[in-house]
mmCIF file of C-alpha atoms and ligand atoms in Angstrom:
data_model
loop_
_atom_site.group_PDB
_atom_site.id
_atom_site.type_symbol
_atom_site.label_atom_id
_atom_site.label_comp_id
_atom_site.label_asym_id
_atom_site.label_seq_id
_atom_site.Cartn_x
_atom_site.Cartn_y
_atom_site.Cartn_z
ATOM 1 C CA MET A 339 17.293 29.614 23.697
ATOM 2 C CA HIS A 340 17.582 29.152 27.434
ATOM 3 C CA SER A 341 16.238 25.805 28.550
ATOM 4 C CA SER A 342 13.676 27.252 30.970
ATOM 5 C CA THR A 343 12.442 29.625 28.281
ATOM 6 C CA LEU A 344 12.184 26.694 25.915
ATOM 7 C CA PHE A 345 10.158 24.773 28.468
ATOM 8 C CA ILE A 346 7.741 27.646 28.992
ATOM 9 C CA THR A 347 7.394 28.153 25.265
ATOM 10 C CA LEU A 348 6.694 24.470 24.733
ATOM 11 C CA ALA A 349 4.353 24.322 27.686
ATOM 12 C CA ALA A 350 2.458 27.352 26.444
ATOM 13 C CA ALA A 351 2.227 25.867 22.970
ATOM 14 C CA LEU A 352 0.812 22.696 24.439
ATOM 15 C CA GLY A 353 -1.645 24.615 26.572
ATOM 16 C CA PHE A 354 -0.114 23.707 29.918
ATOM 17 C CA VAL A 355 0.282 27.318 31.029
ATOM 18 C CA SER A 356 -1.648 30.407 30.153
ATOM 19 C CA ALA A 357 -0.157 33.797 29.471
ATOM 20 C CA ALA A 358 0.648 35.813 32.552
ATOM 21 C CA PRO A 359 -2.125 38.272 33.387
ATOM 22 C CA THR A 360 -1.281 41.832 32.478
ATOM 23 C CA ASP A 361 -1.337 44.228 35.386
ATOM 24 C CA ASN A 362 -2.849 47.287 33.781
ATOM 25 C CA ILE A 363 -5.664 47.872 36.251
ATOM 26 C CA TYR A 364 -5.010 50.347 39.017
ATOM 27 C CA ASN A 365 -5.680 48.894 42.429
ATOM 28 C CA PRO A 366 -5.343 51.425 45.256
ATOM 29 C CA THR A 367 -4.866 48.650 47.804
ATOM 30 C CA LYS A 368 -1.956 47.128 45.945
ATOM 31 C CA THR A 369 1.640 47.952 46.767
ATOM 32 C CA TYR A 370 3.613 49.160 43.791
ATOM 33 C CA SER A 371 7.354 48.679 43.507
ATOM 34 C CA SER A 372 7.989 52.392 43.151
ATOM 35 C CA PRO A 373 6.013 55.388 44.429
ATOM 36 C CA ARG A 374 3.507 56.802 42.038
ATOM 37 C CA THR A 375 3.685 60.483 41.361
ATOM 38 C CA THR A 376 0.395 62.321 41.818
ATOM 39 C CA HIS A 377 -0.201 65.509 39.849
ATOM 40 C CA THR A 378 -2.853 67.700 41.453
ATOM 41 C CA VAL A 379 -5.184 69.776 39.282
ATOM 42 C CA VAL A 380 -7.669 72.239 40.785
ATOM 43 C CA ALA A 381 -10.895 72.864 38.881
ATOM 44 C CA GLY A 382 -12.146 76.411 39.318
ATOM 45 C CA ARG A 383 -9.278 77.754 41.415
ATOM 46 C CA GLY A 384 -10.028 81.261 42.636
ATOM 47 C CA GLY A 385 -13.545 81.143 41.220
ATOM 48 C CA ARG A 386 -12.191 81.249 37.680
ATOM 49 C CA LEU A 387 -13.274 78.973 34.826
ATOM 50 C CA ILE A 388 -9.936 77.201 34.627
ATOM 51 C CA PHE A 389 -8.131 74.022 35.468
ATOM 52 C CA ASP A 390 -4.979 74.908 37.360
ATOM 53 C CA PRO A 391 -2.619 73.774 36.014
ATOM 54 C CA ASP A 392 -4.111 73.063 32.611
ATOM 55 C CA ASN A 393 -0.965 71.884 30.848
ATOM 56 C CA ILE A 394 0.430 68.895 32.697
ATOM 57 C CA VAL A 395 3.478 66.788 31.952
ATOM 58 C CA ALA A 396 3.112 63.390 33.598
ATOM 59 C CA GLU A 397 5.068 60.204 33.206
ATOM 60 C CA VAL A 398 3.361 56.951 32.269
ATOM 61 C CA GLY A 399 2.024 55.265 35.386
ATOM 62 C CA SER A 400 1.515 58.478 37.317
ATOM 63 C CA ILE A 401 -1.797 59.754 38.626
ATOM 64 C CA VAL A 402 -3.564 63.005 37.783
ATOM 65 C CA GLU A 403 -5.852 63.954 40.643
ATOM 66 C CA PHE A 404 -8.613 66.513 40.092
ATOM 67 C CA HIS A 405 -9.902 68.618 42.987
ATOM 68 C CA PHE A 406 -13.055 70.692 42.651
ATOM 69 C CA THR A 407 -13.759 74.147 44.078
ATOM 70 C CA PRO A 408 -17.048 76.113 44.028
ATOM 71 C CA ARG A 409 -19.521 76.124 41.229
ATOM 72 C CA ASN A 410 -20.375 72.719 39.884
ATOM 73 C CA HIS A 411 -17.448 71.443 37.879
ATOM 74 C CA SER A 412 -16.545 68.110 36.323
ATOM 75 C CA VAL A 413 -13.883 66.645 34.113
ATOM 76 C CA VAL A 414 -14.367 64.648 30.914
ATOM 77 C CA GLU A 415 -11.834 63.257 28.457
ATOM 78 C CA SER A 416 -12.076 64.722 24.981
ATOM 79 C CA SER A 417 -9.984 64.870 21.825
ATOM 80 C CA PHE A 418 -7.904 67.691 20.381
ATOM 81 C CA SER A 419 -10.096 68.356 17.367
ATOM 82 C CA ASN A 420 -13.518 67.913 18.950
ATOM 83 C CA PRO A 421 -13.468 69.979 22.141
ATOM 84 C CA CYS A 422 -16.230 69.923 24.734
ATOM 85 C CA GLN A 423 -17.354 66.435 23.701
ATOM 86 C CA PRO A 424 -16.299 63.038 25.031
ATOM 87 C CA LYS A 425 -13.668 61.426 22.852
ATOM 88 C CA ASP A 426 -15.593 58.162 22.752
ATOM 89 C CA ALA A 427 -17.803 55.893 24.826
ATOM 90 C CA ASN A 428 -14.871 54.987 27.057
ATOM 91 C CA SER A 429 -13.810 58.552 27.828
ATOM 92 C CA PHE A 430 -13.366 59.203 31.524
ATOM 93 C CA PHE A 431 -15.980 61.239 33.349
ATOM 94 C CA SER A 432 -15.810 62.349 36.973
ATOM 95 C CA GLY A 433 -19.442 63.284 37.442
ATOM 96 C CA PHE A 434 -20.293 66.745 38.780
ATOM 97 C CA PHE A 435 -19.032 68.197 42.051
ATOM 98 C CA PRO A 436 -21.386 70.781 43.532
ATOM 99 C CA VAL A 437 -19.272 72.706 46.015
ATOM 100 C CA SER A 438 -20.341 75.817 47.949
ATOM 101 C CA GLU A 439 -17.018 76.607 49.603
ATOM 102 C CA GLY A 440 -13.570 75.154 50.035
ATOM 103 C CA GLN A 441 -13.079 72.057 47.934
ATOM 104 C CA SER A 442 -14.897 68.838 47.209
ATOM 105 C CA ALA A 443 -14.778 66.032 49.752
ATOM 106 C CA GLU A 444 -13.981 63.663 46.917
ATOM 107 C CA VAL A 445 -11.425 63.832 44.147
ATOM 108 C CA PHE A 446 -11.214 62.142 40.765
ATOM 109 C CA GLN A 447 -8.047 60.314 39.780
ATOM 110 C CA ILE A 448 -6.972 59.080 36.391
ATOM 111 C CA GLU A 449 -3.932 57.045 35.500
ATOM 112 C CA VAL A 450 -1.600 58.124 32.700
ATOM 113 C CA LYS A 451 -1.489 54.911 30.708
ATOM 114 C CA ASP A 452 0.706 55.964 27.784
ATOM 115 C CA THR A 453 2.503 58.968 26.344
ATOM 116 C CA ARG A 454 -0.311 60.186 24.111
ATOM 117 C CA PRO A 455 -1.907 63.545 24.906
ATOM 118 C CA ILE A 456 -4.980 63.369 27.156
ATOM 119 C CA TRP A 457 -7.378 66.253 26.468
ATOM 120 C CA PHE A 458 -10.045 67.138 28.999
ATOM 121 C CA TYR A 459 -12.752 69.698 29.760
ATOM 122 C CA CYS A 460 -15.462 70.624 32.235
ATOM 123 C CA ALA A 461 -18.915 69.658 31.021
ATOM 124 C CA GLN A 462 -20.821 72.280 33.016
ATOM 125 C CA ASN A 463 -23.152 74.012 30.556
ATOM 126 C CA ASN A 464 -24.473 76.606 32.997
ATOM 127 C CA GLY A 465 -21.895 79.213 32.068
ATOM 128 C CA ALA A 466 -20.378 77.289 29.152
ATOM 129 C CA HIS A 467 -17.332 76.274 31.155
ATOM 130 C CA CYS A 468 -15.548 74.390 28.363
ATOM 131 C CA GLN A 469 -16.046 77.166 25.835
ATOM 132 C CA SER A 470 -14.937 79.721 28.436
ATOM 133 C CA GLY A 471 -11.583 78.139 29.145
ATOM 134 C CA MET A 472 -12.090 74.986 31.202
ATOM 135 C CA THR A 473 -10.005 72.718 29.022
ATOM 136 C CA GLY A 474 -6.630 71.145 29.582
ATOM 137 C CA VAL A 475 -4.168 68.535 28.466
ATOM 138 C CA VAL A 476 -1.792 65.968 29.872
ATOM 139 C CA ASN A 477 1.342 65.453 27.794
ATOM 140 C CA GLN A 478 0.737 67.891 24.975
ATOM 141 C CA ASN A 479 2.959 67.341 21.946
ATOM 142 C CA PHE A 480 5.219 70.346 22.447
ATOM 143 C CA ASP A 481 6.949 69.726 19.107
ATOM 144 C CA ASN A 482 3.811 70.444 17.094
ATOM 145 C CA GLN A 483 2.135 73.727 17.919
ATOM 146 C CA ALA A 484 -0.727 72.869 15.550
ATOM 147 C CA PHE A 485 -1.875 70.606 18.395
ATOM 148 C CA SER A 486 -1.129 72.947 21.267
ATOM 149 C CA LEU A 487 -3.376 73.647 24.214
ATOM 150 C CA ARG A 488 -3.707 77.209 22.930
ATOM 151 C CA ALA A 489 -5.019 75.903 19.581
ATOM 152 C CA HIS A 490 -7.373 73.555 21.437
ATOM 153 C CA LYS A 491 -8.770 76.425 23.518
ATOM 154 C CA GLU A 492 -9.368 78.443 20.354
ATOM 155 C CA LEU A 493 -11.369 75.534 18.946
ATOM 156 C CA ALA A 494 -13.278 75.142 22.198
ATOM 157 C CA ALA A 495 -14.243 78.818 22.256
ATOM 158 C CA LYS A 496 -16.011 78.331 18.912
ATOM 159 C CA VAL A 497 -18.072 75.334 19.990
ATOM 160 C CA GLN A 498 -21.785 75.987 19.568
ATOM 161 C CA GLY A 499 -24.341 74.209 21.685
ATOM 162 C CA PRO A 500 -23.925 72.276 24.889
ATOM 163 C CA SER A 501 -20.930 70.311 26.042
ATOM 164 C CA GLY A 502 -21.275 66.542 26.160
ATOM 165 C CA VAL A 503 -21.372 64.402 29.263
ATOM 166 C CA GLN A 504 -21.126 60.688 29.802
ATOM 167 C CA ALA A 505 -23.973 58.654 31.235
ATOM 168 C CA ASN A 506 -21.823 57.283 34.040
ATOM 169 C CA ILE A 507 -18.799 58.107 36.154
ATOM 170 C CA GLN A 508 -16.049 56.024 34.587
ATOM 171 C CA GLY A 509 -12.446 55.772 33.554
ATOM 172 C CA GLY A 510 -10.952 56.778 36.889
ATOM 173 C CA TRP A 511 -11.419 56.652 40.644
ATOM 174 C CA ARG A 512 -13.749 58.974 42.518
ATOM 175 C CA ILE A 513 -12.464 58.656 46.060
ATOM 176 C CA PRO A 514 -12.325 60.649 49.312
ATOM 177 C CA ASN A 515 -9.750 63.433 49.122
ATOM 178 C CA PRO A 516 -6.495 61.837 50.332
ATOM 179 C CA ASN A 517 -5.192 65.245 51.504
ATOM 180 C CA PRO A 518 -8.196 67.253 52.701
ATOM 181 C CA LEU A 519 -6.055 69.737 54.639
ATOM 182 C CA GLY A 520 -3.925 70.547 51.644
ATOM 183 C CA GLY A 521 -5.873 73.720 50.961
ATOM 184 C CA PHE A 522 -5.735 75.890 47.897
HETATM 185 CU CU1 CU B 2061 -16.615 73.848 35.301
#
């Protein structure tokens, strides 16, 4: 064992130093050592009940940024097998974005924290958006078609009753659109 490592190990064992804080909280004001990739998703593009794209491949550490076009869309994290409902109490929720034309002044960003699939839907019940096709996934398991986005959409189409929402906006960052002139 290297002597400095031994010292740290001994010091830690004796309570002289605490474990280094883990940096797993996104801080937009912080400078990261490498640029973060941002994947843009448009909710309701062309007036359709879709996320475009709805099947996203994103590396760990990248950002998925949702933009919202007319109607009153949202995005909520769900699970493969229980579409149109939040996965759990910690599932991200963007809130709703009433938009009459163009796109929302704010966007909702989430961070891809690991390689597991992230399922999501729009919780707008006026028009049954989730059941009508507003579902999507980040990092689908392409090796197992039993858990494909297509299979998820088939499950979602069968959901009876309203889609679930969260009580609060959470699990991401609702911020002014960083590229308002991007257009769609
Ligand atoms: Cu919607």
